[in-house]
CSV table of C-alpha atoms in Angstrom, one decimal:
chain,number,residue,atom,x,y,z
A,1,MET,CA,-28.7,62.5,-23.4
A,2,ALA,CA,-27.4,59.6,-25.7
A,3,ARG,CA,-28.3,56.2,-24.6
A,4,VAL,CA,-25.7,54.2,-23.0
A,5,GLN,CA,-24.4,51.4,-25.3
A,6,PRO,CA,-23.5,48.3,-23.4
A,7,LEU,CA,-19.8,47.0,-24.3
A,8,SER,CA,-19.6,43.3,-24.9
A,9,GLY,CA,-17.0,41.3,-23.1
A,10,PHE,CA,-17.1,43.3,-19.7
A,11,PRO,CA,-19.2,41.4,-17.4
A,12,GLU,CA,-21.4,43.3,-14.6
A,13,TRP,CA,-23.3,41.0,-12.4
A,14,THR,CA,-26.1,41.7,-10.5
A,15,PRO,CA,-25.6,41.9,-6.4
A,16,GLN,CA,-26.9,38.2,-6.4
A,17,GLU,CA,-24.7,37.0,-9.0
A,18,ARG,CA,-21.9,39.0,-7.7
A,19,LEU,CA,-22.2,37.0,-4.4
A,20,VAL,CA,-21.5,34.0,-6.4
A,21,GLU,CA,-18.4,35.2,-7.7
A,22,ALA,CA,-17.5,36.3,-4.5
A,23,HIS,CA,-17.6,32.9,-2.7
A,24,VAL,CA,-15.7,31.4,-5.6
A,25,LEU,CA,-12.9,33.8,-4.9
A,26,ALA,CA,-12.9,33.5,-1.1
A,27,THR,CA,-13.0,29.8,-1.5
A,28,LEU,CA,-10.0,30.0,-3.8
A,29,ARG,CA,-8.1,32.3,-1.4
A,30,GLU,CA,-9.1,30.1,1.6
A,31,VAL,CA,-7.7,26.9,0.0
A,32,PHE,CA,-4.5,28.3,-1.5
A,33,ALA,CA,-3.7,29.7,1.9
A,34,LEU,CA,-4.5,26.5,3.7
A,35,HIS,CA,-1.7,25.0,1.7
A,36,GLY,CA,0.8,27.4,2.4
A,37,PHE,CA,0.3,29.8,-0.7
A,38,GLY,CA,1.0,33.5,-0.1
A,39,GLU,CA,-0.8,36.1,-2.1
A,40,ILE,CA,0.6,38.9,-4.0
A,41,GLU,CA,-0.9,41.4,-6.3
A,42,THR,CA,1.1,43.1,-9.3
A,43,ARG,CA,0.5,46.2,-11.1
A,44,ALA,CA,-2.2,46.1,-13.6
A,45,VAL,CA,0.4,47.5,-16.6
A,46,GLU,CA,3.7,46.2,-17.9
A,47,PRO,CA,5.6,48.1,-21.0
A,48,VAL,CA,3.9,46.6,-24.0
A,49,GLU,CA,7.1,45.0,-25.4
A,50,ARG,CA,7.7,42.9,-22.4
A,51,LEU,CA,3.9,41.8,-22.6
A,52,ALA,CA,4.2,40.8,-25.9
A,53,GLY,CA,7.8,39.2,-26.3
A,54,ASP,CA,8.2,37.4,-29.6
A,55,SER,CA,4.6,36.3,-29.9
A,56,GLU,CA,1.3,37.5,-31.6
A,57,ALA,CA,0.1,38.3,-28.3
A,58,SER,CA,0.5,42.1,-29.2
A,59,LYS,CA,-2.8,41.8,-30.9
A,60,GLU,CA,-4.6,41.3,-27.6
A,61,ILE,CA,-3.1,44.0,-25.5
A,62,TYR,CA,-4.8,46.8,-24.6
A,63,ALA,CA,-2.3,50.0,-24.6
A,64,ILE,CA,-3.0,52.6,-22.3
A,65,GLY,CA,-1.7,56.2,-22.3
A,66,ARG,CA,-2.7,59.7,-20.8
A,67,LEU,CA,-5.1,61.8,-23.0
A,68,ASN,CA,-2.3,64.4,-23.2
A,69,ALA,CA,-0.4,62.1,-25.5
A,70,ASP,CA,2.2,64.8,-26.3
A,71,GLU,CA,2.9,65.5,-22.7
A,72,GLN,CA,3.8,61.7,-22.6
A,73,ALA,CA,5.3,61.1,-25.8
A,74,GLY,CA,9.0,59.8,-25.7
A,75,ARG,CA,9.2,60.0,-21.8
A,76,GLU,CA,8.2,56.7,-21.0
A,77,ALA,CA,7.8,53.2,-22.5
A,78,LYS,CA,4.5,52.5,-24.0
A,79,LEU,CA,2.5,50.5,-21.5
A,80,GLY,CA,-0.4,47.9,-21.7
A,81,LEU,CA,-2.7,46.3,-19.5
A,82,HIS,CA,-1.6,42.4,-18.4
A,83,PHE,CA,-3.5,40.0,-20.6
A,84,ASP,CA,-2.7,37.1,-17.9
A,85,LEU,CA,-0.7,37.1,-14.7
A,86,THR,CA,2.7,35.0,-15.7
A,87,VAL,CA,4.2,37.8,-17.5
A,88,PRO,CA,3.7,40.3,-14.4
A,89,PHE,CA,4.5,37.3,-12.0
A,90,ALA,CA,7.8,36.6,-13.9
A,91,ARG,CA,8.9,40.3,-13.5
A,92,TYR,CA,7.7,40.3,-9.9
A,93,VAL,CA,10.3,37.3,-9.1
A,94,GLU,CA,13.0,38.8,-11.3
A,95,GLU,CA,12.9,42.2,-9.6
A,96,ASN,CA,12.2,40.6,-5.9
A,97,GLN,CA,14.4,37.6,-6.0
A,98,GLY,CA,16.7,38.8,-3.3
A,99,ARG,CA,13.6,39.4,-0.8
A,100,LEU,CA,12.0,36.0,-1.6
A,101,GLN,CA,12.7,32.4,-0.1
A,102,PHE,CA,12.8,29.8,-2.5
A,103,PRO,CA,10.6,27.5,-3.5
A,104,PHE,CA,8.6,30.6,-3.6
A,105,ARG,CA,4.8,29.5,-3.2
A,106,ARG,CA,2.6,32.3,-4.5
A,107,PHE,CA,-1.1,32.8,-5.4
A,108,GLN,CA,-2.6,35.7,-7.4
A,109,ILE,CA,-6.1,36.6,-8.0
A,110,GLN,CA,-6.7,39.8,-10.5
A,111,LYS,CA,-8.4,41.3,-13.5
A,112,VAL,CA,-6.7,40.9,-16.5
A,113,TRP,CA,-7.6,42.2,-19.9
A,114,ARG,CA,-7.6,40.9,-23.4
A,115,GLY,CA,-8.7,42.3,-26.7
A,116,GLU,CA,-10.3,39.2,-28.4
A,117,ARG,CA,-13.4,38.7,-29.9
A,118,PRO,CA,-16.2,38.3,-26.9
A,119,GLN,CA,-18.3,35.0,-27.0
A,120,GLU,CA,-19.8,32.6,-24.6
A,121,GLY,CA,-17.4,32.1,-21.6
A,122,ARG,CA,-14.8,34.5,-23.2
A,123,PHE,CA,-14.5,38.0,-21.9
A,124,ARG,CA,-12.1,41.1,-22.4
A,125,GLU,CA,-11.8,41.7,-18.9
A,126,PHE,CA,-12.1,38.9,-16.7
A,127,TYR,CA,-10.8,37.6,-13.0
A,128,GLN,CA,-7.8,34.9,-13.4
A,129,ALA,CA,-6.5,32.8,-10.3
A,130,ASP,CA,-3.1,31.5,-10.6
A,131,ILE,CA,-0.8,29.4,-8.3
A,132,ASP,CA,2.7,28.7,-8.5
A,133,VAL,CA,5.9,27.3,-6.9
A,134,VAL,CA,9.0,28.5,-8.3
A,135,GLY,CA,12.6,27.3,-7.4
A,136,ARG,CA,16.2,28.8,-7.4
A,137,ASP,CA,18.0,26.4,-9.8
A,138,ARG,CA,16.1,23.4,-9.0
A,139,LEU,CA,12.3,22.4,-8.3
A,140,PRO,CA,11.5,18.8,-6.8
A,141,GLU,CA,9.1,16.7,-8.9
A,142,HIS,CA,6.6,16.1,-6.3
A,143,LEU,CA,5.5,19.8,-6.7
A,144,GLU,CA,4.2,19.1,-9.9
A,145,ALA,CA,1.5,16.9,-7.7
A,146,GLU,CA,1.0,19.1,-5.0
A,147,VAL,CA,0.0,22.0,-7.3
A,148,ALA,CA,-2.8,19.6,-9.2
A,149,ILE,CA,-3.9,18.5,-5.8
A,150,VAL,CA,-4.3,21.9,-4.5
A,151,MET,CA,-6.4,23.1,-7.6
A,152,ALA,CA,-8.5,19.9,-7.4
A,153,ARG,CA,-9.4,20.3,-3.8
A,154,ALA,CA,-10.3,24.0,-4.5
A,155,LEU,CA,-12.7,22.8,-7.3
A,156,ARG,CA,-14.1,20.3,-4.9
A,157,GLU,CA,-15.1,23.0,-2.5
A,158,LEU,CA,-17.3,25.1,-5.0
A,159,PRO,CA,-20.8,24.1,-6.0
A,160,LEU,CA,-19.7,22.5,-9.3
A,161,PRO,CA,-20.1,19.0,-11.2
A,162,PRO,CA,-17.0,16.9,-10.7
A,163,ALA,CA,-13.9,18.2,-12.4
A,164,ARG,CA,-11.6,15.8,-14.1
A,165,MET,CA,-7.9,16.9,-14.6
A,166,HIS,CA,-6.1,15.8,-17.9
A,167,LEU,CA,-2.7,15.3,-17.5
A,168,ASN,CA,0.4,14.6,-19.7
A,169,ASN,CA,4.1,15.2,-19.7
A,170,ARG,CA,5.8,17.1,-22.2
A,171,ALA,CA,8.9,14.9,-21.7
A,172,LEU,CA,7.1,11.6,-22.7
A,173,VAL,CA,5.6,13.3,-25.8
A,174,GLU,CA,8.7,15.1,-27.0
A,175,GLY,CA,10.6,12.1,-26.5
A,176,PHE,CA,8.2,10.1,-28.8
A,177,TYR,CA,8.1,12.8,-31.4
A,178,ARG,CA,11.8,12.8,-31.8
A,179,GLY,CA,11.7,9.1,-31.8
A,180,VAL,CA,9.5,9.2,-35.0
A,181,GLY,CA,11.9,11.8,-36.6
A,182,ILE,CA,9.9,15.0,-35.9
A,183,LEU,CA,12.5,17.9,-36.0
A,184,ASP,CA,10.1,20.8,-35.2
A,185,VAL,CA,8.7,19.2,-32.0
A,186,ALA,CA,7.0,22.6,-30.8
A,187,GLY,CA,5.5,23.1,-34.1
A,188,ALA,CA,3.9,19.5,-34.1
A,189,LEU,CA,2.7,20.2,-30.6
A,190,ARG,CA,0.8,23.3,-31.7
A,191,SER,CA,-0.9,21.2,-34.1
A,192,VAL,CA,-1.8,18.5,-32.1
A,193,ASP,CA,-3.0,21.0,-29.4
A,194,LYS,CA,-5.9,21.8,-31.8
A,195,LEU,CA,-7.4,18.3,-32.1
A,196,ASP,CA,-10.4,19.4,-30.3
A,197,LYS,CA,-11.1,22.3,-32.7
A,198,ILE,CA,-10.0,20.8,-36.1
A,199,GLY,CA,-10.0,17.2,-35.4
A,200,ALA,CA,-7.8,14.3,-36.5
A,201,ASP,CA,-7.9,14.8,-40.2
A,202,GLY,CA,-7.2,18.7,-39.6
A,203,VAL,CA,-4.2,17.9,-37.5
A,204,ARG,CA,-3.2,15.4,-40.0
A,205,GLU,CA,-3.4,17.8,-42.9
A,206,GLU,CA,-1.5,20.6,-41.0
A,207,LEU,CA,1.3,18.1,-39.8
A,208,HIS,CA,1.7,16.9,-43.6
A,209,GLY,CA,2.0,20.8,-44.4
A,210,LYS,CA,4.8,21.0,-42.0
A,211,GLY,CA,6.6,18.1,-43.7
A,212,VAL,CA,5.8,15.3,-41.1
A,213,SER,CA,5.8,11.8,-42.8
A,214,PRO,CA,2.5,10.2,-43.0
A,215,GLU,CA,3.9,7.1,-40.8
A,216,ALA,CA,5.0,9.8,-38.1
A,217,VAL,CA,1.5,11.3,-38.2
A,218,GLY,CA,-0.2,8.1,-37.6
A,219,ALA,CA,2.0,7.2,-34.7
A,220,ILE,CA,1.6,10.6,-32.8
A,221,LEU,CA,-2.2,10.6,-33.4
A,222,GLU,CA,-2.1,7.1,-32.0
A,223,LEU,CA,-0.4,8.5,-29.1
A,224,ALA,CA,-2.8,11.1,-28.5
A,225,ALA,CA,-5.7,8.7,-28.4
A,226,ILE,CA,-4.5,7.0,-25.3
A,227,GLN,CA,-6.1,7.9,-22.0
A,228,THR,CA,-6.2,5.9,-18.7
A,229,PRO,CA,-7.2,6.7,-15.3
A,230,ASP,CA,-4.0,5.3,-13.6
A,231,GLY,CA,-0.7,4.3,-14.6
A,232,SER,CA,-1.9,1.7,-17.1
A,233,PHE,CA,-1.1,3.8,-20.1
A,234,VAL,CA,2.6,3.2,-19.6
A,235,ASP,CA,2.3,-0.5,-21.1
A,236,LEU,CA,0.3,1.2,-24.2
A,237,VAL,CA,2.9,4.0,-24.8
A,238,GLU,CA,5.9,1.3,-24.7
A,239,ALA,CA,3.9,-0.9,-27.0
A,240,LEU,CA,3.2,2.1,-29.3
A,241,TRP,CA,7.1,3.0,-29.0
A,242,ASP,CA,7.9,-0.8,-30.3
A,243,HIS,CA,5.8,-0.8,-33.3
A,244,ALA,CA,6.2,3.1,-34.2
A,245,PRO,CA,8.5,4.0,-37.0
A,246,ILE,CA,11.4,5.0,-34.9
A,247,VAL,CA,14.5,6.4,-36.3
A,248,ASP,CA,18.1,5.4,-35.9
A,249,ASP,CA,20.1,7.0,-33.0
A,250,ALA,CA,17.0,7.3,-30.7
A,251,ASP,CA,18.6,6.5,-27.5
A,252,GLU,CA,18.3,10.1,-26.2
A,253,ALA,CA,14.7,10.2,-27.4
A,254,ARG,CA,14.0,7.1,-25.8
A,255,GLU,CA,15.5,8.3,-22.3
A,256,HIS,CA,13.3,11.4,-22.6
A,257,PHE,CA,10.4,9.3,-23.4
A,258,ASP,CA,10.8,6.8,-20.5
A,259,ARG,CA,11.6,9.6,-18.0
A,260,GLY,CA,8.2,11.2,-18.8
A,261,ALA,CA,6.4,8.2,-18.7
A,262,ARG,CA,7.7,7.5,-15.2
A,263,SER,CA,6.8,11.0,-14.1
A,264,LEU,CA,3.3,10.9,-15.6
A,265,ALA,CA,2.5,7.8,-13.9
A,266,ALA,CA,3.8,8.9,-10.5
A,267,LEU,CA,1.8,12.3,-10.9
A,268,VAL,CA,-1.5,10.4,-11.7
A,269,ASP,CA,-1.4,8.3,-8.8
A,270,ALA,CA,-0.4,10.9,-6.3
A,271,VAL,CA,-3.4,13.1,-7.6
A,272,ASN,CA,-6.0,10.4,-7.5
A,273,ALA,CA,-4.8,9.1,-4.1
A,274,ALA,CA,-5.1,12.8,-2.7
A,275,VAL,CA,-8.4,13.5,-4.5
A,276,PRO,CA,-10.0,10.5,-5.8
A,277,ASP,CA,-11.3,10.0,-9.4
A,278,THR,CA,-10.0,13.2,-10.5
A,279,ALA,CA,-7.0,12.7,-12.8
A,280,LEU,CA,-6.5,11.2,-16.0
A,281,ALA,CA,-3.3,10.4,-18.3
A,282,ASP,CA,-4.6,11.9,-21.3
A,283,LEU,CA,-1.8,11.8,-24.1
A,284,ARG,CA,-3.6,14.3,-26.4
A,285,ILE,CA,-3.0,17.2,-24.0
A,286,ALA,CA,-0.2,19.1,-25.3
A,287,ARG,CA,-0.5,22.5,-24.4
A,288,GLY,CA,0.8,24.4,-27.3
A,289,LEU,CA,3.0,27.0,-25.4
A,290,ASP,CA,6.7,26.1,-25.9
A,291,TYR,CA,8.0,27.0,-22.4
A,292,TYR,CA,6.4,23.7,-20.8
A,293,THR,CA,9.0,20.9,-20.2
A,294,GLY,CA,7.3,18.7,-18.0
A,295,ALA,CA,3.9,17.8,-16.4
A,296,VAL,CA,0.9,19.6,-18.3
A,297,TYR,CA,-2.6,20.0,-16.9
A,298,GLU,CA,-6.2,20.8,-18.3
A,299,THR,CA,-9.6,20.5,-16.2
A,300,VAL,CA,-13.0,19.9,-17.7
A,301,LEU,CA,-16.4,20.0,-15.8
A,302,GLU,CA,-18.3,16.5,-16.4
A,303,GLY,CA,-21.4,17.4,-18.5
A,304,HIS,CA,-19.9,21.0,-19.5
A,305,GLU,CA,-17.1,19.7,-21.9
A,306,ASP,CA,-18.3,22.3,-24.1
A,307,LEU,CA,-16.9,25.0,-22.0
A,308,GLY,CA,-13.4,23.8,-22.7
A,309,SER,CA,-10.4,23.8,-19.9
A,310,ILE,CA,-11.6,25.6,-17.1
A,311,CYS,CA,-8.0,25.1,-15.4
A,312,SER,CA,-4.8,24.5,-17.0
A,313,GLY,CA,-0.9,25.1,-16.5
A,314,GLY,CA,2.2,23.1,-16.4
A,315,ARG,CA,6.1,22.7,-15.3
A,316,TYR,CA,8.5,25.0,-16.9
A,317,ASP,CA,12.4,25.4,-16.7
A,318,SER,CA,12.5,28.8,-16.2
A,319,LEU,CA,10.1,31.6,-15.3
A,320,VAL,CA,12.7,34.4,-15.9
A,321,ALA,CA,14.6,34.7,-19.3
A,322,GLY,CA,18.0,33.5,-18.6
A,323,GLY,CA,17.0,30.6,-16.6
A,324,GLY,CA,17.5,29.7,-12.9
A,325,PHE,CA,13.9,29.7,-11.9
A,326,PRO,CA,12.1,26.6,-12.6
A,327,GLY,CA,8.3,26.3,-11.7
A,328,VAL,CA,5.1,24.6,-12.0
A,329,GLY,CA,1.7,26.4,-12.0
A,330,MET,CA,-1.9,26.5,-12.6
A,331,SER,CA,-4.5,29.1,-13.4
A,332,ILE,CA,-8.3,29.2,-13.3
A,333,GLY,CA,-10.2,31.7,-15.5
A,334,VAL,CA,-12.6,32.6,-12.6
A,335,SER,CA,-15.0,34.7,-14.9
A,336,ARG,CA,-15.3,31.9,-17.3
A,337,LEU,CA,-16.1,29.6,-14.7
A,338,VAL,CA,-18.6,31.8,-12.8
A,339,SER,CA,-20.4,32.7,-16.1
A,340,ARG,CA,-21.4,29.2,-16.5
A,341,MET,CA,-22.2,28.7,-13.2
A,342,LEU,CA,-24.6,31.5,-13.5
A,343,GLY,CA,-25.7,30.6,-16.9
A,344,ALA,CA,-26.5,26.8,-16.1
A,345,ASN,CA,-28.0,27.6,-12.5
A,346,LEU,CA,-24.9,25.5,-11.0
A,347,ALA,CA,-25.2,27.7,-8.1
A,348,THR,CA,-27.3,30.5,-6.8
A,349,ALA,CA,-27.2,32.8,-3.6
A,350,THR,CA,-30.0,32.4,-1.1
A,351,ARG,CA,-30.5,35.9,-1.3
A,352,SER,CA,-29.6,39.0,-3.3
A,353,VAL,CA,-28.6,41.2,-0.4
A,354,PRO,CA,-26.4,40.6,2.9
A,355,SER,CA,-29.2,42.1,5.3
A,356,ALA,CA,-30.6,39.5,7.6
A,357,VAL,CA,-32.8,41.9,9.3
A,358,LEU,CA,-34.9,44.8,8.3
A,359,VAL,CA,-35.8,47.1,11.3
A,360,ALA,CA,-39.5,48.8,10.6
A,361,VAL,CA,-40.2,52.5,11.5
A,362,THR,CA,-43.0,53.1,13.3
A,363,ASP,CA,-42.9,56.7,11.9
A,364,GLU,CA,-40.5,59.4,10.7
A,365,GLU,CA,-40.3,61.2,14.2
A,366,HIS,CA,-39.0,57.8,15.6
A,367,ARG,CA,-36.6,56.7,13.1
A,368,ALA,CA,-33.7,57.5,15.1
A,369,ALA,CA,-35.0,54.6,17.6
A,370,SER,CA,-35.2,52.1,14.8
A,371,SER,CA,-31.5,53.4,13.6
A,372,ALA,CA,-30.4,52.9,17.2
A,373,LEU,CA,-31.6,49.3,17.4
A,374,ALA,CA,-30.4,48.4,14.2
A,375,ASP,CA,-26.9,49.3,15.3
A,376,ARG,CA,-27.1,47.1,18.3
A,377,LEU,CA,-27.8,44.2,16.1
A,378,ARG,CA,-25.0,45.4,13.7
A,379,THR,CA,-22.2,45.6,16.8
A,380,ARG,CA,-23.1,41.7,17.0
A,381,GLY,CA,-22.3,40.7,13.7
A,382,ILE,CA,-26.0,40.7,12.5
A,383,PRO,CA,-26.2,42.6,8.7
A,384,THR,CA,-29.1,44.8,9.5
A,385,GLU,CA,-30.7,47.8,7.2
A,386,VAL,CA,-33.5,50.3,8.5
A,387,SER,CA,-36.7,50.4,6.3
A,388,PRO,CA,-36.2,53.5,3.8
A,389,ASN,CA,-39.7,54.7,4.7
A,390,ALA,CA,-42.3,54.7,7.5
A,391,ALA,CA,-45.2,53.2,5.4
A,392,LYS,CA,-47.6,50.7,7.0
A,393,PHE,CA,-46.0,47.6,8.3
A,394,GLY,CA,-47.6,45.4,5.7
A,395,LYS,CA,-45.6,47.6,3.1
A,396,GLN,CA,-42.5,47.5,4.8
A,397,ILE,CA,-42.9,43.7,5.2
A,398,GLN,CA,-43.6,43.4,1.6
A,399,TYR,CA,-40.3,45.5,0.9
A,400,ALA,CA,-38.5,43.2,3.0
A,401,ASP,CA,-39.6,39.9,1.1
A,402,ARG,CA,-38.6,41.8,-2.4
A,403,ARG,CA,-35.1,42.1,-1.1
A,404,GLY,CA,-35.1,38.8,0.0
A,405,ILE,CA,-34.6,39.7,3.8
A,406,PRO,CA,-36.0,37.2,6.1
A,407,PHE,CA,-36.8,38.7,9.2
A,408,VAL,CA,-38.6,42.1,9.9
A,409,TRP,CA,-38.1,43.6,13.6
A,410,PHE,CA,-40.9,45.9,14.7
A,411,PRO,CA,-39.8,48.5,17.4
A,412,PRO,CA,-41.8,48.8,20.6
A,413,ALA,CA,-44.6,51.3,20.5
A,414,PRO,CA,-43.8,54.7,22.1
A,415,GLY,CA,-43.9,54.5,25.7
A,416,ASP,CA,-43.7,50.6,25.8
A,417,GLY,CA,-40.7,48.9,27.2
A,418,GLY,CA,-38.3,46.4,25.5
A,419,ASP,CA,-37.1,46.3,22.4
A,420,GLY,CA,-40.2,45.1,20.3
A,421,GLU,CA,-40.7,41.9,18.5
A,422,VAL,CA,-39.1,40.2,15.5
A,423,LYS,CA,-41.0,38.4,12.7
A,424,ASP,CA,-39.8,35.4,10.2
A,425,ILE,CA,-41.7,36.7,7.1
A,426,ARG,CA,-41.2,33.4,5.5
A,427,SER,CA,-43.0,31.5,8.5
A,428,GLY,CA,-45.1,34.0,10.2
A,429,ASP,CA,-43.8,33.3,13.4
A,430,GLN,CA,-43.4,36.8,15.5
A,431,VAL,CA,-41.8,36.6,19.1
A,432,PRO,CA,-40.5,39.3,21.5
A,433,ALA,CA,-36.9,39.9,21.4
A,434,ASP,CA,-33.9,41.4,23.0
A,435,ALA,CA,-31.6,43.4,20.5
A,436,ASP,CA,-28.4,42.1,22.7
A,437,ALA,CA,-29.3,38.6,22.6
A,438,TRP,CA,-31.5,37.6,19.6
A,439,THR,CA,-29.5,35.8,16.8
A,440,PRO,CA,-30.8,34.4,13.5
A,441,PRO,CA,-30.3,30.8,12.7
A,442,THR,CA,-26.7,30.0,11.2
A,443,GLU,CA,-28.1,29.6,7.7
A,444,ASP,CA,-29.9,32.8,7.7
A,445,LEU,CA,-27.1,35.2,9.1
A,446,LYS,CA,-25.3,35.6,5.7
A,447,PRO,CA,-26.3,34.7,2.3
A,448,ARG,CA,-25.2,31.2,1.5
A,449,ILE,CA,-24.2,29.9,-2.0
A,450,VAL,CA,-25.8,26.6,-2.7
A,451,ARG,CA,-26.0,24.4,-5.9
A,452,GLY,CA,-28.9,25.5,-8.4
């Protein structure tokens, strides 16, 4: 038989690692639901042309089809696995708009597939968790803060270092760019979005290549350098406008700029009031995607900045082509986050299996008695397994220890009364116990996720 070759980019965790991942997923669900977000799940496939749109995303799409391609050829559109949750969510809202209540608050946690080169923290198959609020024709601005607050609270519930949310506003940035005479604002934003990758000199060279004047380049790099933990950035950006090379007839651009500055200041203050020491106004954050129109977010873990943004998103004018569905949303790359949690020992499970108790087997003739005792514990919600063999009790204790099971239950000897005795194999304490009354300590009932 040929040796199995591993596939890179498709993470497969051990049971103990999977407990960490499951804890993250459960925590996100709990916090999202606590704030009134309802869960949806969309199909894994969409027509390839819908997934790709006008972008170069088609390079990352995994196309699928039946093995008997001739049978399917020409009968239905070519399908692809979704590479994020935004495209399927847009289709879901468009198809179900008559059955939804707006503003529609949804969260979605599913696997996505992306055909990019695997590397640390980047996978071809991974979990993504999104929250969005979508309105019908209008969406109150205060929801931009609410979405950020929900995400910040979710991250604080996880065994992670402090997360800092870097916030900007596209109206502020676009107004400033237009004010200094940049016509291709979207192109300039995509260049500035590369600051962390290619540095200021690389961005300057790229913008010069797009025809942006040296004076304008200098001004937008100055803007990108502004970062404050509160609304004090407003004075800094206004001073920058006053000495920047502003073009004539920039009144509309200035109005755009002022509106964005006010919105960003309110956003930073609201997030920090709800989740202290979380938000930063960071005028470097651009989010190169064209559809963002208001707040934009990127989140990094303190001490793990090399991981990049673990959570990002922003405000958009329309989720659905044709308009009418403005919204705001954020997305967490769950597998990316879990990979760092495991690799950097930020979190671990207290044991690798759910079992709190191993019921020993005196001999195979009496295995049924051990199984019946285990079922009595299970009916009371105590995770229990039965020893796979009737070896000497010392061997069965070793088996429990290797599995990380804290308690071993010894059934009574044939003919004896009672339910036997239970042993804490960590301390050595062993006491008589009643299977209908005994309960392990709360901290031992189920595996817990603790900071590494």
